[in-house]
XYZ file of C-alpha atoms in Angstrom:
272
model
C 0.000 0.000 0.000
C 1.042 3.556 -0.645
C -0.560 6.485 1.219
C -0.591 10.241 0.815
C -2.534 12.968 2.577
C -4.941 15.298 0.779
C -5.813 17.329 3.870
C -5.979 16.774 7.635
C -9.067 14.562 7.301
C -8.626 12.984 3.853
C -6.126 10.470 2.465
C -5.600 8.438 -0.680
C -4.387 4.866 -0.733
C -2.938 3.072 -3.737
C -3.299 -0.683 -3.311
C -3.016 -3.635 -5.679
C -5.174 -6.722 -6.035
C -2.641 -8.998 -4.362
C -2.434 -6.768 -1.281
C -6.211 -6.809 -0.956
C -6.115 -10.613 -1.047
C -3.312 -10.692 1.540
C -5.562 -8.667 3.858
C -8.153 -11.438 3.618
C -10.646 -9.680 1.343
C -12.147 -10.634 -1.995
C -12.896 -7.920 -4.557
C -16.254 -9.380 -5.535
C -17.328 -9.703 -1.914
C -16.278 -6.120 -1.184
C -18.529 -4.865 -3.969
C -21.492 -6.868 -2.698
C -21.130 -6.796 1.102
C -21.400 -3.410 2.845
C -20.086 -4.733 6.165
C -16.989 -6.217 4.525
C -16.341 -2.942 2.715
C -16.609 -1.023 5.995
C -14.193 -3.430 7.680
C -11.786 -3.163 4.725
C -11.830 0.641 4.842
C -11.267 0.612 8.602
C -8.270 -1.686 8.084
C -6.828 0.777 5.576
C -7.362 3.658 8.014
C -5.615 1.756 10.788
C -2.688 0.916 8.522
C -2.437 4.539 7.348
C -1.626 5.720 10.887
C 1.731 3.962 10.565
C 2.673 6.392 7.786
C 0.455 9.486 7.999
C -0.647 11.769 10.804
C -4.269 12.680 10.077
C -7.520 13.176 11.977
C -9.944 10.260 11.990
C -11.965 11.122 15.100
C -15.155 11.626 13.063
C -14.954 8.160 11.541
C -15.206 7.427 7.830
C -17.723 9.819 6.315
C -17.081 9.299 2.588
C -14.987 7.118 0.315
C -14.401 6.600 -3.393
C -12.609 3.754 -5.175
C -11.279 3.702 -8.733
C -9.721 0.868 -10.678
C -6.376 1.734 -12.258
C -4.145 -0.073 -14.756
C -1.950 -2.964 -13.599
C -4.562 -4.348 -11.143
C -4.236 -1.360 -8.826
C -6.947 0.580 -7.011
C -7.011 4.179 -5.816
C -9.109 4.611 -2.690
C -9.934 8.039 -1.263
C -11.148 8.101 2.334
C -12.512 11.192 4.063
C -13.388 11.698 7.712
C -14.806 15.170 7.078
C -18.465 15.846 7.842
C -20.541 16.625 4.761
C -21.408 20.113 6.068
C -17.720 20.946 6.348
C -17.069 19.709 2.799
C -19.857 21.947 1.512
C -18.439 24.914 3.463
C -15.000 24.372 1.908
C -16.520 24.132 -1.559
C -18.441 27.346 -0.893
C -15.190 29.058 0.131
C -13.605 27.970 -3.145
C -16.610 29.181 -5.145
C -16.464 32.525 -3.339
C -12.762 32.941 -4.157
C -13.389 32.067 -7.798
C -16.327 34.484 -7.936
C -14.165 37.281 -6.534
C -11.451 36.545 -9.107
C -14.068 36.398 -11.863
C -15.577 39.746 -10.862
C -12.096 41.262 -10.824
C -11.145 40.035 -14.298
C -14.422 39.838 -16.248
C -16.109 43.192 -15.694
C -19.124 44.679 -17.480
C -16.962 47.544 -18.774
C -14.515 45.099 -20.309
C -17.276 43.129 -22.027
C -18.835 46.341 -23.386
C -15.455 47.407 -24.760
C -15.147 44.110 -26.669
C -18.685 44.497 -28.031
C -17.606 47.844 -29.491
C -14.597 46.380 -31.328
C -14.582 44.658 -34.708
C -12.500 42.385 -36.893
C -9.095 41.105 -35.765
C -9.000 43.506 -32.806
C -12.236 42.025 -31.475
C -10.987 38.464 -31.987
C -7.794 39.144 -30.018
C -9.640 40.873 -27.168
C -12.113 38.006 -26.950
C -9.272 35.435 -26.928
C -7.642 37.223 -23.968
C -10.982 37.370 -22.159
C -11.534 33.648 -22.742
C -8.076 32.848 -21.372
C -8.761 34.884 -18.234
C -12.045 33.054 -17.766
C -10.270 29.717 -18.164
C -7.630 30.748 -15.609
C -10.296 31.585 -13.051
C -12.187 28.338 -13.691
C -8.942 26.404 -13.167
C -8.463 28.009 -9.763
C -6.121 30.902 -10.536
C -6.663 33.737 -8.085
C -7.025 37.375 -8.992
C -3.605 38.045 -7.437
C -1.932 35.380 -9.591
C -3.514 36.770 -12.735
C -2.446 40.291 -11.745
C 1.157 39.127 -11.334
C 1.077 37.531 -14.782
C -0.223 40.755 -16.311
C 2.436 42.781 -14.519
C 5.158 40.515 -15.925
C 3.723 40.888 -19.414
C 3.609 44.678 -18.994
C 7.287 44.815 -18.015
C 8.206 42.732 -21.064
C 6.208 45.026 -23.335
C 7.787 48.173 -21.882
C 11.312 46.898 -22.381
C 10.487 46.115 -26.015
C 8.828 49.505 -26.737
C 9.810 51.518 -29.818
C 11.383 54.800 -28.622
C 10.342 56.665 -31.798
C 6.602 56.388 -31.260
C 6.199 54.794 -27.824
C 4.365 51.771 -29.211
C 5.307 48.277 -28.120
C 6.716 46.163 -30.884
C 7.672 42.570 -30.296
C 9.799 40.877 -32.878
C 8.380 37.447 -33.657
C 10.893 34.663 -33.500
C 10.353 31.209 -34.953
C 9.156 28.872 -32.234
C 11.591 26.095 -31.415
C 9.960 22.683 -31.526
C 11.016 20.775 -28.424
C 11.931 17.107 -28.801
C 9.674 14.370 -27.442
C 10.687 12.823 -24.132
C 10.228 9.545 -22.354
C 9.727 9.610 -18.590
C 10.634 6.295 -16.995
C 9.160 5.534 -13.577
C 10.017 2.469 -11.526
C 6.628 2.405 -9.772
C 3.059 3.249 -10.674
C 2.719 4.998 -7.299
C 5.219 7.651 -8.372
C 3.320 8.332 -11.602
C 0.071 8.793 -9.687
C 1.710 11.175 -7.210
C 3.254 13.152 -10.080
C 0.019 13.375 -12.089
C -1.951 14.407 -9.015
C -0.117 17.744 -8.729
C -0.240 18.808 -12.386
C -2.148 21.760 -13.781
C -4.147 21.646 -17.004
C -1.373 23.377 -18.965
C 0.757 20.258 -18.454
C -1.735 17.927 -20.167
C 0.631 17.306 -23.085
C -0.113 14.629 -25.731
C 1.146 11.439 -24.142
C 0.821 7.673 -23.818
C 1.707 5.252 -21.036
C 3.410 1.876 -21.449
C 4.600 -0.831 -19.093
C 7.937 -2.408 -19.980
C 8.780 -5.272 -17.629
C 8.909 -3.550 -14.196
C 9.068 0.019 -15.518
C 6.328 2.454 -16.488
C 7.198 4.646 -19.462
C 5.370 7.882 -20.209
C 5.923 9.120 -23.771
C 5.321 12.872 -23.986
C 5.151 15.198 -26.995
C 5.928 18.897 -26.542
C 5.206 19.940 -30.144
C 2.173 21.968 -29.072
C 3.959 23.646 -26.165
C 4.382 27.416 -26.523
C 6.342 28.094 -23.318
C 9.698 26.360 -22.888
C 9.802 27.137 -19.166
C 6.649 25.062 -18.730
C 8.446 22.058 -20.196
C 11.434 22.617 -17.928
C 9.183 22.803 -14.865
C 7.287 19.717 -16.011
C 10.473 17.666 -16.373
C 11.881 18.903 -13.057
C 8.693 17.890 -11.257
C 8.799 14.466 -12.911
C 12.376 13.941 -11.743
C 11.391 14.933 -8.205
C 8.951 12.027 -8.273
C 11.549 9.523 -9.424
C 11.357 9.757 -13.212
C 14.343 9.395 -15.498
C 13.776 11.810 -18.394
C 15.492 11.347 -21.743
C 15.001 12.139 -25.421
C 13.026 9.660 -27.452
C 14.923 7.693 -30.062
C 14.105 4.180 -31.187
C 12.442 3.548 -27.818
C 9.007 4.456 -29.197
C 9.065 1.662 -31.796
C 10.445 -0.806 -29.240
C 7.707 0.009 -26.728
C 4.976 -0.221 -29.351
C 6.233 -3.667 -30.333
C 7.217 -5.142 -26.965
C 5.633 -3.004 -24.241
C 2.174 -3.273 -22.727
C 0.161 -0.171 -23.525
C -1.860 1.053 -20.547
C -3.109 4.427 -21.786
C -2.798 4.971 -25.554
C -3.530 8.715 -25.624
C -3.977 11.714 -23.304
C -2.246 9.641 -20.631
C -1.264 12.587 -18.424
C -4.808 13.951 -18.345
C -6.239 10.459 -17.752
C -3.842 9.857 -14.852
C -4.712 13.249 -13.374
C -8.454 12.516 -13.456
C -7.883 9.069 -11.934
C -6.750 10.803 -8.744
C -9.876 12.946 -8.521
């Protein structure tokens, strides 16, 4: 079993079929017998205290189980009362509403209505991006910092003759594909769990003997720093990152494909 803490009253457990059997439980029986499922969850909670310090005084209030590749199961257990969960969700909605009201104002929408042609398309694209940022949890302060950084870049590239910002377009460098090799499925799950939507690169997941290989394409990536951060985070969770040569053909022929496309996004949603 592998445990990690979501908050003070919620954990996730990654467990495989063999471990469930070693605990004396049968998967079919767990799905059909409520009492056995309760006993199984309590056993997981008791085992978790050997690794994680979390509050279980309220007892198990909610749980969710998902089947993963390689006969593994991701179980989320919460000891938070439902009222408290709703309050936390309301707090998040309030923060998002505040950020939305800060970024998407009536004046701004009216200004876009008044535009036309390419100017209107660009303004609408920026508005849509801001809306997407808010919906993905970006706060008004984070968005403001991004805008400030963009403003500094524009000022430094301004044309002294007329004061207008002019940015010289450079050809975008296409970054090479990478393979991220993990020695355990637990590490992949932990890595995927922390990723933001911007890191959902085209990808596929293979199993090669005892290794899990994530093939990632960066052809659609517009920001090189994002790729650097992505690879650094992967290495922090045990991945060996290297350029993709003949490995792709070898994996397709000899490896076991677990997730053929959108693997990063699929892994991320498996933890939710």
